[in-house]
mmCIF file of C-alpha atoms in Angstrom:
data_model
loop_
_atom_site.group_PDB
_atom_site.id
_atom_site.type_symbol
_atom_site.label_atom_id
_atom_site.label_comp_id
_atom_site.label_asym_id
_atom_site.label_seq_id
_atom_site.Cartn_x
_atom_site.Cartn_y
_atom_site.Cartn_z
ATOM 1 C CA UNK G 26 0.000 0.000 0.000
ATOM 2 C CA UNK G 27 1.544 3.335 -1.257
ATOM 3 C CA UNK G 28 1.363 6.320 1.586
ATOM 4 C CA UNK G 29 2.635 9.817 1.490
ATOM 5 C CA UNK G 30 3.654 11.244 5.362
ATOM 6 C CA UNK G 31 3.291 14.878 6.509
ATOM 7 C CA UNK G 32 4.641 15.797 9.700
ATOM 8 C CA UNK G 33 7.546 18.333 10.405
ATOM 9 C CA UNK G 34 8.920 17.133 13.392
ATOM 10 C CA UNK G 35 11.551 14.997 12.282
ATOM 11 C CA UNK G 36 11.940 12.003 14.864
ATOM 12 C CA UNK G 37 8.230 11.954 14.605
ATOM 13 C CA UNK G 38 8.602 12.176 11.007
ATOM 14 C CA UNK G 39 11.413 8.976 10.988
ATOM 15 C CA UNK G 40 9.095 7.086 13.285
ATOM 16 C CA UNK G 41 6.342 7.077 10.841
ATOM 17 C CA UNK G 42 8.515 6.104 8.036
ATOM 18 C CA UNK G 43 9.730 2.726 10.087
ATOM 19 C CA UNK G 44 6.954 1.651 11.540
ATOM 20 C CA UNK G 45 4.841 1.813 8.404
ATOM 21 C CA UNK G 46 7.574 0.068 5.876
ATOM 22 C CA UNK G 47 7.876 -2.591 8.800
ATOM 23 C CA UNK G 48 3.985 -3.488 8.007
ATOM 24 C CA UNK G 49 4.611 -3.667 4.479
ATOM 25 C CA UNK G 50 3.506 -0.267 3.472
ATOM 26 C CA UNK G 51 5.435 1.576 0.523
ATOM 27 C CA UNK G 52 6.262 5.324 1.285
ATOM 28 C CA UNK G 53 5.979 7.271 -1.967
ATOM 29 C CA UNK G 54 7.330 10.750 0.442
ATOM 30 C CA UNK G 55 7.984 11.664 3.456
ATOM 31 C CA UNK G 56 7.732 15.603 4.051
ATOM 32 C CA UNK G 57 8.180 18.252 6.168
ATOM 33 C CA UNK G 58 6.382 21.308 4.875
ATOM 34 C CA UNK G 59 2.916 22.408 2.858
ATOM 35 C CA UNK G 60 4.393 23.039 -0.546
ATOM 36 C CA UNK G 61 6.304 19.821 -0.841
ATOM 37 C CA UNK G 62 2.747 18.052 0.567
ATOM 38 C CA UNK G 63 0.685 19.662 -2.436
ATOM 39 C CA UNK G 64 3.341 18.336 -4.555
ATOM 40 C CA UNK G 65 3.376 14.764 -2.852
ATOM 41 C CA UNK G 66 -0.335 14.561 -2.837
ATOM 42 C CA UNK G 67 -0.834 14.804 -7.081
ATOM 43 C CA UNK G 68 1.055 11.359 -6.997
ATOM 44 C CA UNK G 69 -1.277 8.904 -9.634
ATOM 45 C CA UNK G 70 -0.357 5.867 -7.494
ATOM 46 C CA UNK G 71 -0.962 7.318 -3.898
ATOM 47 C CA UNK G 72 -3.080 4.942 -1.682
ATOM 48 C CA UNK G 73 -3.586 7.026 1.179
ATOM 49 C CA UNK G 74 -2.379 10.218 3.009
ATOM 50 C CA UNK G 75 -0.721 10.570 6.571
ATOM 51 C CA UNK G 76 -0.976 14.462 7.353
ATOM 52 C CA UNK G 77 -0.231 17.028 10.262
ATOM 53 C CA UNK G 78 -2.947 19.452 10.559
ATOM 54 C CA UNK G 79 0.371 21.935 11.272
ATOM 55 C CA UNK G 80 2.858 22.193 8.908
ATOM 56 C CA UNK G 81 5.244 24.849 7.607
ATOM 57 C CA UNK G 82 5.057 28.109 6.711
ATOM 58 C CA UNK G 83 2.420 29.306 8.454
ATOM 59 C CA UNK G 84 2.399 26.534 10.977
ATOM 60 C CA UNK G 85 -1.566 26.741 11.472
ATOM 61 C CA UNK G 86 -3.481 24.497 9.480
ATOM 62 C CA UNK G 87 -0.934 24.126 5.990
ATOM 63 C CA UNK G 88 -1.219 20.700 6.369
ATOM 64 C CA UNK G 89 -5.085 20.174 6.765
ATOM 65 C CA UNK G 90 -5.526 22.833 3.764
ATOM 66 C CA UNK G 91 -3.361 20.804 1.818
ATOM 67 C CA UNK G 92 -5.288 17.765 2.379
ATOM 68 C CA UNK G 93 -8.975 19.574 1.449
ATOM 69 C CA UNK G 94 -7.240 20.893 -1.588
ATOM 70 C CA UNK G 95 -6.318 17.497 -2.646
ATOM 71 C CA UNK G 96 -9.770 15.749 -1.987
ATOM 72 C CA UNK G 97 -11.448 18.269 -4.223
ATOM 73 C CA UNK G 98 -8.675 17.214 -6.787
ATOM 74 C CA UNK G 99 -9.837 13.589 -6.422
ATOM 75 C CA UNK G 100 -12.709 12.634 -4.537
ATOM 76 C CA UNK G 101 -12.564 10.388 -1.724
ATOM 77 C CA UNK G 102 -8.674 10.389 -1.487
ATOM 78 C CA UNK G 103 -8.422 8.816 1.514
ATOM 79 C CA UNK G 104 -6.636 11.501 4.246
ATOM 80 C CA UNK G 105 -5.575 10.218 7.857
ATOM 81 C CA UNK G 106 -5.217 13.553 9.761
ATOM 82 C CA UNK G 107 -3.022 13.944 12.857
ATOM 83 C CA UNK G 108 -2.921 16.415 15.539
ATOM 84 C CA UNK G 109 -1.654 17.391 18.989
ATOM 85 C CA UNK G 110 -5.020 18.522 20.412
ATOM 86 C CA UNK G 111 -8.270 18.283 19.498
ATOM 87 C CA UNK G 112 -9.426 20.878 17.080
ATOM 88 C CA UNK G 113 -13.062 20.607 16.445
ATOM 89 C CA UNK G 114 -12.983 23.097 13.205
ATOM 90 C CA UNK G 115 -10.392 21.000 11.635
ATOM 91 C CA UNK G 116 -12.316 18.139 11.977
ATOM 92 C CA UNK G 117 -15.500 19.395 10.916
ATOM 93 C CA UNK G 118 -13.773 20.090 7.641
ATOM 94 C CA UNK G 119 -12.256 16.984 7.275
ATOM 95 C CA UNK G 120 -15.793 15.400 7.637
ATOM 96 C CA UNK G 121 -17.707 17.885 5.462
ATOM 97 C CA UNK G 122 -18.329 15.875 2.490
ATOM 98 C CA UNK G 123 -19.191 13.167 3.781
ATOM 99 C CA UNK G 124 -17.121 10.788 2.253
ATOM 100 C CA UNK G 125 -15.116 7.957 3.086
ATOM 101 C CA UNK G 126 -11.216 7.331 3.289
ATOM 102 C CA UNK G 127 -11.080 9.824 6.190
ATOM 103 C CA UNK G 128 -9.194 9.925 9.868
ATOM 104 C CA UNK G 129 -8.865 12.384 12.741
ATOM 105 C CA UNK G 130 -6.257 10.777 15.252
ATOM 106 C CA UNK G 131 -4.437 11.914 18.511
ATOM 107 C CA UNK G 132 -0.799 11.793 17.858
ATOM 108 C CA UNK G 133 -0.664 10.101 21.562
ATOM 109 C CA UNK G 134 -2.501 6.851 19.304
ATOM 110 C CA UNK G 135 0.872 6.948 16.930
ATOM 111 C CA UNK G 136 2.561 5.081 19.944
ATOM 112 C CA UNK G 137 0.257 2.633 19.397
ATOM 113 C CA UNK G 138 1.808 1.042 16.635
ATOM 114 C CA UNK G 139 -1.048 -1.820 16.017
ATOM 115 C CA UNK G 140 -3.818 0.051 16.410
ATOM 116 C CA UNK G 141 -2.270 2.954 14.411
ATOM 117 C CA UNK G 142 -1.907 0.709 11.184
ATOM 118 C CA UNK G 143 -5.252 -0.940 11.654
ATOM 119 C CA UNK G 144 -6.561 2.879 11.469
ATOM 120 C CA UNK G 145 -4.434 3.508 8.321
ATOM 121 C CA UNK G 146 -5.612 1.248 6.358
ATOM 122 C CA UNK G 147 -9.244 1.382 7.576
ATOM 123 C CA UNK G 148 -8.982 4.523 5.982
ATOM 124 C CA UNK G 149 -7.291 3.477 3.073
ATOM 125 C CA UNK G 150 -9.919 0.921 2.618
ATOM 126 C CA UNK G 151 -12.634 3.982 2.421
ATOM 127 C CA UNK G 152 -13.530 3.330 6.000
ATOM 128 C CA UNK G 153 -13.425 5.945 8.999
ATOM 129 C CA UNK G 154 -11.096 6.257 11.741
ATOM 130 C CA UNK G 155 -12.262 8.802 14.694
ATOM 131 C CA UNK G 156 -9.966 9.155 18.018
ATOM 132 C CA UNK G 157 -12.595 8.754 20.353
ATOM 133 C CA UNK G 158 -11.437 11.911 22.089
ATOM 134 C CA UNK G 159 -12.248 13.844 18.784
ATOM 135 C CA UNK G 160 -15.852 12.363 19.109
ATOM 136 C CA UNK G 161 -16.629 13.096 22.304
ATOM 137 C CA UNK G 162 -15.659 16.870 22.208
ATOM 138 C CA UNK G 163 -17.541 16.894 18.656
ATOM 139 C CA UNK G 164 -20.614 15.596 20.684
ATOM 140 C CA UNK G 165 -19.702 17.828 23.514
ATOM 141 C CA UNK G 166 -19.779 20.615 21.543
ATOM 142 C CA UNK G 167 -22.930 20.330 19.405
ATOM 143 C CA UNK G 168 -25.021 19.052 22.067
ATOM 144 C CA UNK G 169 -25.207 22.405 23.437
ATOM 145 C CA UNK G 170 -26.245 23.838 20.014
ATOM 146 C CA UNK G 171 -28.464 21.323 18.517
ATOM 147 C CA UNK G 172 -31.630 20.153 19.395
ATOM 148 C CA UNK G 173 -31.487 16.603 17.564
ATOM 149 C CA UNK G 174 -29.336 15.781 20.239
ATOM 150 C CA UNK G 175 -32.148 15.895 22.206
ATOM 151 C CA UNK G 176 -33.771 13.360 19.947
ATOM 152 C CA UNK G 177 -31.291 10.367 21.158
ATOM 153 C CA UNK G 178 -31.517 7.950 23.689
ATOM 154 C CA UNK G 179 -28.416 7.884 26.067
ATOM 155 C CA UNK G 180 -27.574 4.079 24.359
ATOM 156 C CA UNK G 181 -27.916 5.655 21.114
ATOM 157 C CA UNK G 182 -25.861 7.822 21.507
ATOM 158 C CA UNK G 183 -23.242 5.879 22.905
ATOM 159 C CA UNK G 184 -23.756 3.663 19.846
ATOM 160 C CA UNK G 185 -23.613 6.930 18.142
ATOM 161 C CA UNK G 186 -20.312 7.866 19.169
ATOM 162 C CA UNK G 187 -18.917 3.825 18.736
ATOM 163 C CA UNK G 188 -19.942 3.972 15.045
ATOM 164 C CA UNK G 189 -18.229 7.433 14.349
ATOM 165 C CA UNK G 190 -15.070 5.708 15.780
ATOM 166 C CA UNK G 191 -14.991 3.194 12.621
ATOM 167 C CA UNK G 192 -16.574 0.548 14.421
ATOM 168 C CA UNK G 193 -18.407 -2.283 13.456
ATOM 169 C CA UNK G 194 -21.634 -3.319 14.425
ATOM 170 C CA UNK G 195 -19.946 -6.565 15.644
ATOM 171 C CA UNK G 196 -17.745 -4.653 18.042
ATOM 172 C CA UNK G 197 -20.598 -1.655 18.798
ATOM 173 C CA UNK G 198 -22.328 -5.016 20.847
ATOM 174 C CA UNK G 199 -19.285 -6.427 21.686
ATOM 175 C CA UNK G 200 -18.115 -2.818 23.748
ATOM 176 C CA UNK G 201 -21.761 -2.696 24.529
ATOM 177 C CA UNK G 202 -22.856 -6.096 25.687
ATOM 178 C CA UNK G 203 -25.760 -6.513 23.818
ATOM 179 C CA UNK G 204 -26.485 -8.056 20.595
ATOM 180 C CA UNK G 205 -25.699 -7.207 16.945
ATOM 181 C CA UNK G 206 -29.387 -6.872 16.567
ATOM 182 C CA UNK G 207 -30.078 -4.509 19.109
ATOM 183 C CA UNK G 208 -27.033 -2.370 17.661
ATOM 184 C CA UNK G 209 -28.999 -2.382 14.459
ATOM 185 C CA UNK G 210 -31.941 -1.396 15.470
ATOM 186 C CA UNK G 211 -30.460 1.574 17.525
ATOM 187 C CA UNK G 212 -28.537 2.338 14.138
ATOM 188 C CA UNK G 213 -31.622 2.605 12.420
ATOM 189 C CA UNK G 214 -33.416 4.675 14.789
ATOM 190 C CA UNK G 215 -30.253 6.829 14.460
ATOM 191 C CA UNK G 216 -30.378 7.144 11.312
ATOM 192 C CA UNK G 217 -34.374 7.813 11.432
ATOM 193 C CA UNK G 218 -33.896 10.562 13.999
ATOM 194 C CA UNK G 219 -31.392 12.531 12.141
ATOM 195 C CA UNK G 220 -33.494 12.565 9.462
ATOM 196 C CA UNK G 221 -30.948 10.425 7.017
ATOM 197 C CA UNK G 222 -32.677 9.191 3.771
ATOM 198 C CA UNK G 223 -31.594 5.279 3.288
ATOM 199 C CA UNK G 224 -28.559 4.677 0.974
ATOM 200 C CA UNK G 225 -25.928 2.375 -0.055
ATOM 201 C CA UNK G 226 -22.855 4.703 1.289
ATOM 202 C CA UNK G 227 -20.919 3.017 3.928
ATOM 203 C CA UNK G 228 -20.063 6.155 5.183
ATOM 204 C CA UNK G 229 -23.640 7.206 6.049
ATOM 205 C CA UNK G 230 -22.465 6.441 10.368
ATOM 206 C CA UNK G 231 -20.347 8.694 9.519
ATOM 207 C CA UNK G 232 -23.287 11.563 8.307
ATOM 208 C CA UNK G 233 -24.848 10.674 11.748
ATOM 209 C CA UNK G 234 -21.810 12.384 13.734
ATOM 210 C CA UNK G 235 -22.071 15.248 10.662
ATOM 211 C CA UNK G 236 -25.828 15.761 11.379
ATOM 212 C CA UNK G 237 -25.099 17.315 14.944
ATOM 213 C CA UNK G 238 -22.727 19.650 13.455
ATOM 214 C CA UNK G 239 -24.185 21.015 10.145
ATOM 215 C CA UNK G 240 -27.618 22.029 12.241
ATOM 216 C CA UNK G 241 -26.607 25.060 14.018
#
C-alpha cells in the first residue's frame, strides 16, 4: 500500500517512516512542509495520506488545507489527519463531504503502533477512523447547540459515538454487551432521527456524527 507522510517534526517524522515500511507499506514521500505536501499529494499511485494538521510556513493548518485541496482534486482520497489537540474546526472540515477514506487521530494513538496501522488502512480501505477523544468533544460541543441531540436515547448515543469511531456493528455489541441486533436497530433509529434518507454509502455512520454539526 503506497502512503505519502506529513509531519515536520523529524523524529516523529522517521518514526512514521519505520513503523509503516515494517507493516509492508510503501512510502511514496515523506515531508516536512505544505508546498512539498501539495506536490506529494498529485502522486497517480498514492493509496492514502498521513498528514499534520500543522505544517510549515504558516504553521496553522498548511497541512489540513493541503489535504482539502487534494480531496477536491480527487474525490474520496483517503486523508488520515493527525494532531496534537483536538481541534473541532479541523475536523469538521475533514468530515464535510461526507465521504469515506477519512481519519482524525491523537498523535498520543501513533505510539500505538497496532492500532495505528489498523486505522491507516481502515482509511485506506474507504472506511473511517475517529480518536474517540475527537468524538466526544464533537458531541460535547454540538449538544449544546443542537436540538437533535435531544432526539437520542443515552444508548444511542453511545452507539452513536462507537460507530463514528470506525466501528463495526460486531464490536458496537461487543463494547456494549448486547447483541448485533439490538445495535442495528439503535442504528436505524439513528439514522431515522437525524433525518438520514436510506442509501448504499458506507459512510452514512459517519453523516450521523455530521448531522449534529451542520444544524446550528
Amino acid at each position: 500500500m503506497r502512503v505519502v507522510i506529513a509531519e515536520d517534526l523529524f523524529l516523529l517524522r522517521d518514526g512514521l517512516v519505520r513503523m509503516l515500511e515494517a507493516f509492508g507499506f510503501e512510502v511514496l514521500a515523506a515531508v516536512d512542509n505544505g508546498p512539498a505536501l501539495a506536490r506529494a499529494l498529485e502522486e497517480p499511485s498514492l493509496e492514502v495520506a498521513v498528514v499534520d494538521v500543522r505544517l510549515p510556513p504558516t504553521q496553522t493548518d498548511e497541512g489540513l488545507r493541503c489535504a482539502l485541496a487534494a480531496r477536491r482534486a480527487r474525490p474520496g482520497l483517503p486523508i488520515l489527519v493527525l494532531s496534537q489537540h483536538v481541534e473541532q474546526l479541523y475536523a469538521r472540515e475533514l468530515l464535510a463531504d461526507g465521504r469515506g477514506g477519512t481519519g482524525y487521530l491523537l498523535k498520543d494513538r501513533v505510539f500505538d503502533a497496532a492500532q495505528f496501522v489498523d486505522s491507516v488502512r481502515r482509511v485506506a480501505a474507504g472506511g473511517t477512523a475517529m480518536d474517540p477523544e475527537v468524538i466526544s468533544q464533537l458531541l460535547a460541543r454540538s449538544s449544546t447547540r443542537d436540538r437533535a441531540v435531544n432526539r437520542l436515547t443515552p444508548r444511542e448515543t453511545e452507539v452513536l459515538e462507537l460507530m463514528a469511531q470506525g466501528r463495526s456493528n460486531a464490536a458496537i455489541a461487543e463494547k456494549l454487551v448486547v447483541t448485533e441486533r439490538a445495535v442495528s436497530k439503535h442504528t436505524a433509529s439513528i439514522f431515522q432521527r437525524l433525518e438520514l434518507t436510506p442509501s448504499d454509502d458506507d459512510n452514512r455512520r459517519v453523516l450521523a456524527v455530521l448531522a449534529y454539526l451542520d444544524r446550528g
